Coordinates of C-alpha atoms in Angstrom, one line a residue:
M687 CA -28.9 -24.2 -7.6
T688 CA -27.9 -27.3 -9.4
G689 CA -25.1 -29.5 -8.2
N690 CA -22.6 -28.5 -10.9
L691 CA -23.4 -24.8 -10.4
A692 CA -23.0 -25.1 -6.7
H693 CA -19.6 -26.8 -7.1
L694 CA -18.5 -24.1 -9.5
T695 CA -19.6 -21.4 -7.2
L696 CA -17.7 -23.0 -4.3
A697 CA -14.6 -23.3 -6.5
F698 CA -14.6 -19.6 -7.4
G699 CA -15.3 -18.7 -3.8
L700 CA -12.3 -20.8 -2.5
L701 CA -10.1 -19.4 -5.2
G702 CA -11.3 -15.9 -4.3
N703 CA -10.4 -16.6 -0.6
L704 CA -6.9 -17.8 -1.6
V705 CA -6.1 -14.9 -3.9
S706 CA -7.5 -12.3 -1.5
F707 CA -5.5 -13.8 1.3
M708 CA -2.3 -13.2 -0.8
V709 CA -3.4 -9.6 -1.4
F710 CA -3.9 -9.1 2.4
L711 CA -0.3 -10.3 2.9
A712 CA 1.1 -8.0 0.2
P713 CA 2.1 -5.1 2.6
L714 CA 4.4 -7.4 4.7
P715 CA 7.6 -6.2 3.0
T716 CA 6.5 -2.6 3.8
F717 CA 6.1 -3.4 7.5
Y718 CA 9.3 -5.3 7.5
K719 CA 11.1 -2.1 6.4
V720 CA 9.2 -0.2 9.2
Y721 CA 10.4 -2.8 11.7
K722 CA 14.0 -2.6 10.6
K723 CA 14.1 1.2 10.6
K724 CA 11.8 1.5 13.7
S725 CA 9.9 4.2 11.9
T726 CA 6.9 4.5 9.5
E727 CA 8.8 7.1 7.5
G728 CA 6.4 8.4 4.8
F729 CA 3.9 5.5 4.9
Q730 CA 0.3 6.2 5.7
S731 CA -2.3 4.1 7.7
A732 CA -5.2 5.1 5.5
P733 CA -5.1 2.0 3.2
Y734 CA -5.2 -0.4 6.2
V735 CA -8.0 1.5 8.0
V736 CA -10.0 1.5 4.7
G737 CA -9.2 -2.2 4.3
L738 CA -10.5 -2.9 7.8
F739 CA -13.7 -0.9 7.3
S740 CA -14.3 -2.7 4.0
A741 CA -13.8 -6.2 5.6
M742 CA -16.2 -5.3 8.5
L743 CA -18.8 -4.0 6.1
W744 CA -18.7 -7.2 4.0
I745 CA -19.0 -9.4 7.1
Y746 CA -22.0 -7.5 8.2
Y747 CA -23.5 -7.9 4.7
A748 CA -22.7 -11.6 4.7
L749 CA -24.4 -12.1 8.1
L750 CA -27.6 -10.6 6.6
K751 CA -27.5 -13.2 3.8
S752 CA -27.8 -16.9 3.9
N753 CA -25.5 -18.3 1.3
V754 CA -22.3 -16.3 1.3
M755 CA -20.3 -18.0 4.0
L756 CA -17.0 -17.7 2.0
L757 CA -17.4 -13.9 2.3
I758 CA -17.3 -14.2 6.1
T759 CA -14.2 -16.5 6.1
I760 CA -11.9 -14.3 4.0
N761 CA -13.1 -11.0 5.5
S762 CA -12.6 -12.3 9.0
V763 CA -9.0 -13.1 8.1
G764 CA -8.8 -9.7 6.5
C765 CA -10.1 -8.0 9.7
F766 CA -7.4 -9.7 11.8
I767 CA -4.6 -8.9 9.4
E768 CA -5.6 -5.3 8.9
T769 CA -5.9 -4.8 12.7
V770 CA -2.3 -6.2 13.1
Y771 CA -1.1 -3.8 10.5
I772 CA -2.8 -0.8 12.1
C773 CA -1.5 -1.7 15.6
F774 CA 2.0 -2.1 14.1
F775 CA 1.8 1.2 12.4
L776 CA 0.6 3.0 15.5
F777 CA 3.5 1.5 17.5
Y778 CA 6.2 2.9 15.2
A779 CA 4.5 6.1 13.9
P780 CA 5.5 9.5 15.2
K781 CA 3.1 11.4 17.4
K782 CA 1.5 13.5 14.6
A783 CA 0.9 10.5 12.3
R784 CA -0.4 8.4 15.2
M785 CA -3.0 11.1 16.1
E786 CA -4.1 11.4 12.4
S787 CA -4.5 7.6 12.3
L788 CA -6.5 7.5 15.5
K789 CA -8.8 10.2 14.1
L790 CA -9.3 8.2 10.9
I791 CA -10.1 5.1 12.9
V792 CA -12.6 6.8 15.1
L793 CA -14.2 8.5 12.0
L794 CA -14.4 5.5 9.8
I795 CA -14.6 2.5 12.0
V796 CA -16.3 3.7 15.2
V797 CA -18.6 6.5 13.8
G798 CA -19.0 5.3 10.2
F799 CA -19.5 1.6 10.7
G800 CA -21.4 2.2 14.0
L801 CA -23.9 4.4 12.3
I802 CA -24.4 1.9 9.4
V803 CA -25.2 -0.9 11.9
V804 CA -27.4 1.2 14.2
L805 CA -29.4 2.9 11.4
T806 CA -30.0 -0.3 9.4
Q807 CA -31.0 -2.3 12.5
F808 CA -33.5 0.3 13.7
L809 CA -34.7 1.9 10.4
A810 CA -34.9 -1.2 8.2
S811 CA -35.9 -4.8 8.6
G812 CA -35.7 -8.2 6.8
V813 CA -34.8 -8.2 3.2
T814 CA -34.7 -4.4 3.0
R815 CA -31.9 -4.3 5.5
G816 CA -29.8 -6.6 3.4
V817 CA -30.5 -4.5 0.2
I818 CA -29.5 -1.3 1.9
V819 CA -26.2 -2.8 3.3
G820 CA -25.6 -4.4 -0.1
W821 CA -25.8 -1.0 -1.8
I822 CA -23.5 0.5 0.7
C823 CA -21.0 -2.2 0.1
L824 CA -21.4 -1.7 -3.7
V825 CA -20.8 2.0 -3.6
F826 CA -17.9 1.7 -1.2
S827 CA -16.2 -1.0 -3.2
L828 CA -16.6 1.1 -6.4
C829 CA -14.9 4.0 -4.6
V830 CA -12.0 1.7 -3.5
F831 CA -11.5 0.4 -7.0
V832 CA -11.5 3.9 -8.4
A833 CA -8.6 4.8 -6.0
P834 CA -5.9 3.3 -8.3
L835 CA -6.7 6.1 -10.9
G836 CA -4.2 8.3 -9.0
V837 CA -1.5 5.7 -9.5
L838 CA -2.4 5.3 -13.2
R839 CA -2.1 9.1 -13.7
Q840 CA 1.3 9.1 -12.0
V841 CA 2.5 6.3 -14.2
I842 CA 1.5 8.1 -17.4
R843 CA 2.9 11.5 -16.2
T844 CA 6.3 10.1 -15.0
K845 CA 6.5 7.3 -17.6
S846 CA 7.6 5.1 -14.7
V847 CA 6.1 2.0 -13.1
E848 CA 8.2 2.4 -9.9
Y849 CA 5.1 2.9 -7.7
M850 CA 2.9 0.3 -9.4
P851 CA 4.1 -3.2 -8.3
I852 CA 3.0 -5.7 -11.1
L853 CA 2.5 -8.6 -8.7
L854 CA 0.0 -6.7 -6.6
S855 CA -1.8 -5.6 -9.8
V856 CA -2.0 -9.2 -11.0
A857 CA -3.2 -10.4 -7.7
L858 CA -5.9 -7.7 -7.5
T859 CA -7.1 -8.5 -11.0
L860 CA -7.3 -12.3 -10.3
S861 CA -9.2 -11.5 -7.1
A862 CA -11.7 -9.4 -9.0
V863 CA -12.2 -12.1 -11.6
M864 CA -12.9 -14.8 -8.9
W865 CA -15.3 -12.7 -6.9
F866 CA -17.1 -11.5 -10.0
F867 CA -17.9 -15.1 -11.0
Y868 CA -18.7 -16.0 -7.4
G869 CA -21.2 -13.1 -7.2
L870 CA -22.6 -13.8 -10.7
L871 CA -23.2 -17.5 -10.0
L872 CA -24.9 -16.6 -6.7
G873 CA -27.0 -14.0 -8.5
D874 CA -25.7 -11.4 -6.1
F875 CA -24.8 -8.3 -8.1
N876 CA -23.6 -6.4 -5.1
I877 CA -20.6 -8.7 -5.2
A878 CA -20.3 -9.0 -9.0
I879 CA -20.7 -5.4 -10.2
P880 CA -17.8 -3.7 -8.2
N881 CA -15.4 -6.5 -9.4
V882 CA -16.1 -5.6 -13.0
L883 CA -14.5 -2.2 -12.3
G884 CA -11.7 -3.9 -10.4
F885 CA -11.0 -6.2 -13.3
T886 CA -11.0 -3.3 -15.8
F887 CA -8.5 -1.2 -13.8
G888 CA -6.4 -4.3 -13.2
I889 CA -6.1 -4.9 -16.9
I890 CA -5.3 -1.2 -17.5
Q891 CA -2.5 -1.4 -14.9
M892 CA -0.9 -4.4 -16.5
I893 CA -1.1 -2.8 -20.0
L894 CA 0.6 0.4 -18.6
Y895 CA 3.3 -1.8 -16.9
L896 CA 4.1 -3.5 -20.3
V897 CA 4.2 -0.1 -22.0
Y898 CA 6.4 1.8 -19.5
K899 CA 8.4 -1.0 -17.8
N900 CA 11.6 -0.4 -19.9
K901 CA 11.3 3.4 -20.2
K902 CA 13.3 5.8 -18.2
S903 CA 11.4 8.0 -15.7
V904 CA 10.8 11.6 -16.8
S905 CA 12.2 12.9 -13.5
N906 CA 15.4 10.8 -14.0
E907 CA 15.8 12.1 -17.5
K908 CA 15.5 15.7 -16.2
L909 CA 18.0 15.0 -13.4
S910 CA 20.5 13.5 -15.9
S911 CA 20.1 16.5 -18.2
F912 CA 20.6 18.9 -15.3
E913 CA 23.8 17.0 -14.2
A914 CA 25.1 17.1 -17.8
K915 CA 24.6 20.9 -17.9
I916 CA 26.4 21.3 -14.6
N917 CA 29.3 19.3 -15.8
E918 CA 29.5 21.2 -19.0
M919 CA 29.5 24.5 -17.1
D920 CA 32.3 23.3 -14.8
E921 CA 34.4 22.3 -17.8
K922 CA 34.0 25.8 -19.3
K923 CA 34.9 27.5 -16.0
V924 CA 38.1 25.5 -15.6
P925 CA 39.9 25.4 -19.0
E926 CA 42.4 22.6 -19.6
I927 CA 46.0 23.7 -19.3
N928 CA 48.3 22.5 -22.0
D929 CA 51.4 20.6 -20.9
H930 CA 53.8 22.8 -22.9
K931 CA 52.7 25.9 -21.0
V932 CA 53.5 24.4 -17.6
I933 CA 56.6 26.0 -16.0
D934 CA 58.7 23.8 -13.8
I935 CA 58.9 26.1 -10.7
V936 CA 61.7 24.0 -9.2
K937 CA 63.9 24.5 -12.3
L938 CA 63.0 28.2 -12.3
E939 CA 64.1 28.6 -8.7
T940 CA 67.4 26.7 -9.4
L941 CA 68.2 29.1 -12.3
M942 CA 67.3 32.0 -10.0
C943 CA 69.8 30.8 -7.4
N944 CA 72.5 30.2 -10.0
D945 CA 72.0 33.7 -11.3
I946 CA 72.2 35.3 -7.9
Y947 CA 75.3 33.3 -6.8
P948 CA 77.2 32.4 -9.9
T949 CA 80.8 32.5 -8.4
V950 CA 80.3 31.5 -4.8
G951 CA 83.1 29.7 -3.1
K952 CA 82.9 26.4 -1.3
S953 CA 83.2 28.1 2.1
D954 CA 80.0 30.0 1.5
K955 CA 78.2 27.0 0.0
S956 CA 76.1 26.2 3.0
K957 CA 75.1 29.8 3.4
D958 CA 74.1 29.9 -0.3
V959 CA 72.0 26.9 0.1
H960 CA 70.1 28.4 2.9
D961 CA 69.6 31.6 0.9
C962 CA 68.5 29.5 -2.0
K963 CA 66.0 27.7 0.2
D964 CA 64.7 31.1 1.4
V965 CA 64.2 32.1 -2.2
Q966 CA 62.4 28.8 -2.8
S967 CA 60.2 29.3 0.2
L968 CA 59.1 32.6 -1.2
A969 CA 58.5 31.2 -4.7
M970 CA 56.7 28.0 -3.8
P971 CA 53.1 28.1 -2.4
N972 CA 52.2 26.3 0.8
R973 CA 51.2 22.7 -0.2
S974 CA 50.2 21.4 3.2
I975 CA 46.5 22.5 2.9

């Protein structure tokens, strides 16, 4: 590798480390919410367990190679951060979610990664071992990059980008670009090929964000339509009363009293007032409720 090419490879590797570090820090707002509410609510631990497994796998691959030290640095940091996330999740998760997370950790980290290390150490040797682990990293990375397809489908169906943060999409796209050129310059296609898919999905996510960012969600439109229909039904059930049809009950009661006692003397005035009040109490509904 010539001097200029080596410097360029180092530059892309360092930039890849920087962008990937920012991606690892992306879930911090989520865990701040968990800390404030003292509950994991509907969050899942699967992304962090998968992230930890991926980082461990790339470290193992880098240890089998001789010129990919920058893979070790960023994935070591990733292992630490993902482990902190998982421990934080387990601390605040309810019992059922905690047990499911522990099962996933045992299945993926202990059994899965353990079998990969043991089998490649005993059933392969030298260059063959690195090739096998490289293919495992390649396939697993492709599966991880395919995962956002669910988010893309949801965006298209709901016409909403609520669950697709644009900053994370941009960071993942930049990370894919940096690691693609790093792998390409090294001649390591196990690193370069998965990032082609990552770059492609990143571009698609940003295009969808530009298309749907100002559009109202389908679910919100349905809710607004439903509320409008409810309001319309309520208006039909309670017709508006015209002012000229309203009868002043107090005046009616006064007229009734005058008709009943038209020639009452002053001596019987107090009695008449009481009688009139009795009539009013019968005519007027109870307004204390």
